[in-house]
CSV table of N, CA and C in Angstrom, one decimal:
chain,number,residue,atom,x,y,z
A,6,MET,N,1.5,-50.0,-39.8
A,6,MET,CA,1.4,-49.6,-38.4
A,6,MET,C,2.2,-50.6,-37.6
A,7,ASN,N,3.0,-50.2,-36.6
A,7,ASN,CA,3.9,-51.0,-35.9
A,7,ASN,C,3.4,-51.1,-34.4
A,8,GLU,N,2.4,-51.9,-34.2
A,8,GLU,CA,1.9,-52.0,-32.8
A,8,GLU,C,2.6,-53.2,-32.2
A,9,LYS,N,2.9,-53.1,-30.9
A,9,LYS,CA,3.5,-54.1,-30.1
A,9,LYS,C,2.5,-54.9,-29.4
A,10,SER,N,2.7,-56.1,-29.2
A,10,SER,CA,1.8,-57.0,-28.5
A,10,SER,C,1.9,-56.7,-27.0
A,11,TYR,N,0.9,-57.2,-26.3
A,11,TYR,CA,0.8,-57.0,-24.8
A,11,TYR,C,2.1,-57.7,-24.2
A,12,THR,N,2.4,-58.9,-24.7
A,12,THR,CA,3.6,-59.6,-24.1
A,12,THR,C,4.9,-58.8,-24.3
A,13,GLU,N,5.0,-58.2,-25.5
A,13,GLU,CA,6.2,-57.4,-25.8
A,13,GLU,C,6.3,-56.2,-24.9
A,14,LEU,N,5.2,-55.6,-24.7
A,14,LEU,CA,5.1,-54.4,-23.8
A,14,LEU,C,5.4,-54.8,-22.3
A,15,MET,N,4.9,-55.9,-21.9
A,15,MET,CA,5.2,-56.4,-20.5
A,15,MET,C,6.7,-56.7,-20.4
A,16,LYS,N,7.3,-57.4,-21.4
A,16,LYS,CA,8.7,-57.7,-21.3
A,16,LYS,C,9.5,-56.4,-21.2
A,17,LYS,N,9.1,-55.4,-22.0
A,17,LYS,CA,9.9,-54.2,-22.0
A,17,LYS,C,9.8,-53.5,-20.7
A,18,SER,N,8.6,-53.5,-20.1
A,18,SER,CA,8.3,-52.9,-18.8
A,18,SER,C,9.2,-53.7,-17.7
A,19,ALA,N,9.2,-55.0,-17.8
A,19,ALA,CA,10.0,-55.8,-16.8
A,19,ALA,C,11.4,-55.4,-16.9
A,20,MET,N,11.9,-55.3,-18.1
A,20,MET,CA,13.3,-54.9,-18.3
A,20,MET,C,13.7,-53.6,-17.8
A,21,LYS,N,12.8,-52.6,-17.9
A,21,LYS,CA,13.0,-51.3,-17.4
A,21,LYS,C,13.1,-51.3,-15.8
A,22,LYS,N,12.2,-52.1,-15.2
A,22,LYS,CA,12.2,-52.3,-13.8
A,22,LYS,C,13.4,-52.9,-13.3
A,23,LYS,N,13.9,-53.9,-14.0
A,23,LYS,CA,15.1,-54.6,-13.7
A,23,LYS,C,16.3,-53.7,-13.7
A,24,LYS,N,16.4,-52.9,-14.8
A,24,LYS,CA,17.5,-51.9,-14.9
A,24,LYS,C,17.5,-50.9,-13.8
A,25,LEU,N,16.3,-50.4,-13.5
A,25,LEU,CA,16.2,-49.4,-12.4
A,25,LEU,C,16.6,-50.1,-11.1
A,26,LYS,N,16.2,-51.3,-10.8
A,26,LYS,CA,16.6,-52.0,-9.6
A,26,LYS,C,18.1,-52.2,-9.5
A,27,GLU,N,18.7,-52.6,-10.6
A,27,GLU,CA,20.2,-52.8,-10.7
A,27,GLU,C,20.9,-51.4,-10.5
A,28,SER,N,20.3,-50.4,-11.1
A,28,SER,CA,20.9,-49.1,-10.9
A,28,SER,C,20.9,-48.6,-9.4
A,29,PHE,N,19.7,-48.9,-8.8
A,29,PHE,CA,19.6,-48.5,-7.4
A,29,PHE,C,20.6,-49.3,-6.5
A,30,VAL,N,20.7,-50.6,-6.7
A,30,VAL,CA,21.7,-51.4,-6.0
A,30,VAL,C,23.1,-50.9,-6.2
A,31,LEU,N,23.4,-50.5,-7.4
A,31,LEU,CA,24.8,-50.0,-7.7
A,31,LEU,C,25.0,-48.7,-7.0
A,32,ASP,N,24.0,-47.8,-7.0
A,32,ASP,CA,24.2,-46.5,-6.3
A,32,ASP,C,24.3,-46.7,-4.8
A,33,LEU,N,23.6,-47.7,-4.3
A,33,LEU,CA,23.6,-48.0,-2.9
A,33,LEU,C,25.0,-48.5,-2.5
A,34,TYR,N,25.5,-49.4,-3.3
A,34,TYR,CA,26.9,-50.0,-3.1
A,34,TYR,C,27.9,-48.9,-3.2
A,35,ILE,N,27.9,-48.0,-4.1
A,35,ILE,CA,28.8,-46.9,-4.3
A,35,ILE,C,28.7,-46.0,-3.0
A,36,ASP,N,27.5,-45.7,-2.6
A,36,ASP,CA,27.4,-44.8,-1.4
A,36,ASP,C,28.0,-45.5,-0.2
A,37,MET,N,27.8,-46.8,0.0
A,37,MET,CA,28.3,-47.5,1.1
A,37,MET,C,29.9,-47.5,1.0
A,38,LEU,N,30.4,-47.7,-0.1
A,38,LEU,CA,31.8,-47.7,-0.3
A,38,LEU,C,32.5,-46.4,0.0
A,39,LEU,N,31.9,-45.3,-0.4
A,39,LEU,CA,32.4,-44.0,-0.1
A,39,LEU,C,32.3,-43.7,1.4
A,40,SER,N,31.2,-44.1,2.0
A,40,SER,CA,31.0,-43.9,3.4
A,40,SER,C,32.1,-44.6,4.2
A,41,GLU,N,32.4,-45.8,3.8
A,41,GLU,CA,33.4,-46.6,4.4
A,41,GLU,C,34.8,-46.0,4.3
A,42,ILE,N,35.1,-45.5,3.1
A,42,ILE,CA,36.4,-44.8,2.9
A,42,ILE,C,36.5,-43.6,3.8
A,43,LEU,N,35.4,-42.7,3.8
A,43,LEU,CA,35.5,-41.6,4.6
A,43,LEU,C,35.6,-41.9,6.1
A,44,LEU,N,34.9,-42.9,6.5
A,44,LEU,CA,35.0,-43.3,8.0
A,44,LEU,C,36.4,-43.8,8.3
A,45,LYS,N,37.0,-44.6,7.5
A,45,LYS,CA,38.4,-45.1,7.7
A,45,LYS,C,39.4,-43.9,7.8
A,46,LYS,N,39.2,-42.9,6.8
A,46,LYS,CA,40.1,-41.8,6.8
A,46,LYS,C,39.9,-41.0,8.1
A,47,GLU,N,38.7,-40.7,8.5
A,47,GLU,CA,38.5,-40.0,9.7
A,47,GLU,C,39.1,-40.7,11.0
A,48,LYS,N,38.9,-42.0,11.0
A,48,LYS,CA,39.4,-42.8,12.1
A,48,LYS,C,41.0,-42.7,12.1
A,49,MET,N,41.6,-42.8,11.0
A,49,MET,CA,43.0,-42.7,10.9
A,49,MET,C,43.5,-41.4,11.4
A,50,LYS,N,42.8,-40.3,10.9
A,50,LYS,CA,43.2,-39.0,11.3
A,50,LYS,C,43.1,-38.8,12.8
A,51,LEU,N,42.1,-39.3,13.4
A,51,LEU,CA,41.9,-39.2,14.9
A,51,LEU,C,43.0,-40.1,15.6
A,52,MET,N,43.3,-41.2,15.1
A,52,MET,CA,44.3,-42.1,15.7
A,52,MET,C,45.7,-41.4,15.7
A,53,LYS,N,45.9,-40.7,14.6
A,53,LYS,CA,47.2,-40.0,14.5
A,53,LYS,C,47.3,-38.9,15.5
A,54,LYS,N,46.2,-38.1,15.7
A,54,LYS,CA,46.1,-37.1,16.6
A,54,LYS,C,46.2,-37.6,18.1
A,55,ILE,N,45.6,-38.8,18.3
A,55,ILE,CA,45.7,-39.4,19.6
A,55,ILE,C,47.1,-39.8,19.9
A,56,ASP,N,47.8,-40.4,18.9
A,56,ASP,CA,49.2,-40.8,19.1
A,56,ASP,C,50.1,-39.6,19.4
A,57,GLU,N,49.8,-38.5,18.7
A,57,GLU,CA,50.6,-37.2,19.0
A,57,GLU,C,50.3,-36.7,20.4
A,58,ALA,N,49.1,-36.8,20.9
A,58,ALA,CA,48.8,-36.4,22.2
A,58,ALA,C,49.5,-37.3,23.2
A,59,ILE,N,49.6,-38.6,22.9
A,59,ILE,CA,50.3,-39.5,23.8
A,59,ILE,C,51.8,-39.1,23.8
A,60,ASP,N,52.3,-38.9,22.6
A,60,ASP,CA,53.8,-38.6,22.5
A,60,ASP,C,54.1,-37.3,23.2
A,61,THR,N,53.3,-36.3,23.2
A,61,THR,CA,53.5,-35.0,23.8
A,61,THR,C,53.0,-35.0,25.3
A,62,GLU,N,52.4,-36.1,25.7
A,62,GLU,CA,51.9,-36.2,27.1
A,62,GLU,C,50.8,-35.2,27.3
A,63,ASN,N,50.0,-34.9,26.3
A,63,ASN,CA,48.9,-33.9,26.4
A,63,ASN,C,47.6,-34.7,26.8
A,64,LYS,N,47.4,-34.8,28.1
A,64,LYS,CA,46.3,-35.6,28.6
A,64,LYS,C,44.9,-35.0,28.2
A,65,ARG,N,44.8,-33.7,28.2
A,65,ARG,CA,43.6,-33.0,27.9
A,65,ARG,C,43.2,-33.4,26.4
A,66,ALA,N,44.1,-33.3,25.5
A,66,ALA,CA,43.9,-33.5,24.1
A,66,ALA,C,43.6,-35.0,23.9
A,67,PHE,N,44.3,-35.9,24.6
A,67,PHE,CA,44.1,-37.3,24.5
A,67,PHE,C,42.7,-37.7,24.9
A,68,ILE,N,42.2,-37.1,26.0
A,68,ILE,CA,40.8,-37.4,26.5
A,68,ILE,C,39.8,-36.9,25.5
A,69,GLN,N,40.0,-35.7,25.0
A,69,GLN,CA,39.0,-35.1,24.0
A,69,GLN,C,39.0,-35.9,22.7
A,70,LEU,N,40.2,-36.3,22.2
A,70,LEU,CA,40.3,-37.0,21.0
A,70,LEU,C,39.7,-38.4,21.1
A,71,SER,N,40.0,-39.0,22.3
A,71,SER,CA,39.5,-40.4,22.5
A,71,SER,C,38.0,-40.4,22.6
A,72,LYS,N,37.4,-39.4,23.1
A,72,LYS,CA,35.9,-39.3,23.2
A,72,LYS,C,35.4,-39.1,21.7
A,73,GLN,N,36.0,-38.3,20.9
A,73,GLN,CA,35.6,-38.1,19.5
A,73,GLN,C,35.7,-39.5,18.8
A,74,TYR,N,36.8,-40.2,19.1
A,74,TYR,CA,36.9,-41.5,18.4
A,74,TYR,C,35.8,-42.5,18.8
A,75,GLN,N,35.5,-42.5,20.1
A,75,GLN,CA,34.5,-43.4,20.6
A,75,GLN,C,33.1,-43.0,20.0
A,76,GLU,N,32.8,-41.7,19.9
A,76,GLU,CA,31.6,-41.2,19.3
A,76,GLU,C,31.5,-41.6,17.9
A,77,LEU,N,32.6,-41.5,17.2
A,77,LEU,CA,32.7,-41.9,15.7
A,77,LEU,C,32.4,-43.4,15.6
A,78,THR,N,33.0,-44.2,16.4
A,78,THR,CA,32.7,-45.7,16.3
A,78,THR,C,31.4,-46.1,16.7
A,79,LYS,N,30.8,-45.4,17.7
A,79,LYS,CA,29.4,-45.6,18.1
A,79,LYS,C,28.4,-45.3,17.0
A,80,ARG,N,28.7,-44.1,16.4
A,80,ARG,CA,27.8,-43.6,15.4
A,80,ARG,C,27.7,-44.5,14.2
A,81,PHE,N,28.8,-45.1,13.8
A,81,PHE,CA,28.9,-45.9,12.6
A,81,PHE,C,28.9,-47.4,13.0
A,82,GLY,N,28.8,-47.7,14.2
A,82,GLY,CA,28.7,-49.1,14.7
A,82,GLY,C,29.9,-50.0,14.4
A,83,THR,N,31.0,-49.4,14.5
A,83,THR,CA,32.3,-50.1,14.2
A,83,THR,C,33.1,-50.3,15.4
């Protein structure tokens, strides 16, 4: 019979918890990284549209796009 001692079982349990914690932190990091990439892409897209509105002297579009940009930066705290 291959019975494990209490100490061995506790070590195994601690290792499982550690791996789960590391996995959670890694998933959190990946999520943050993807969010940052999407935010930067959205900001760049808005900036390009704002530049186009300035170049074409489209005041209405400029104001609307500027508000969107402000909301985006406020929502993500950047």
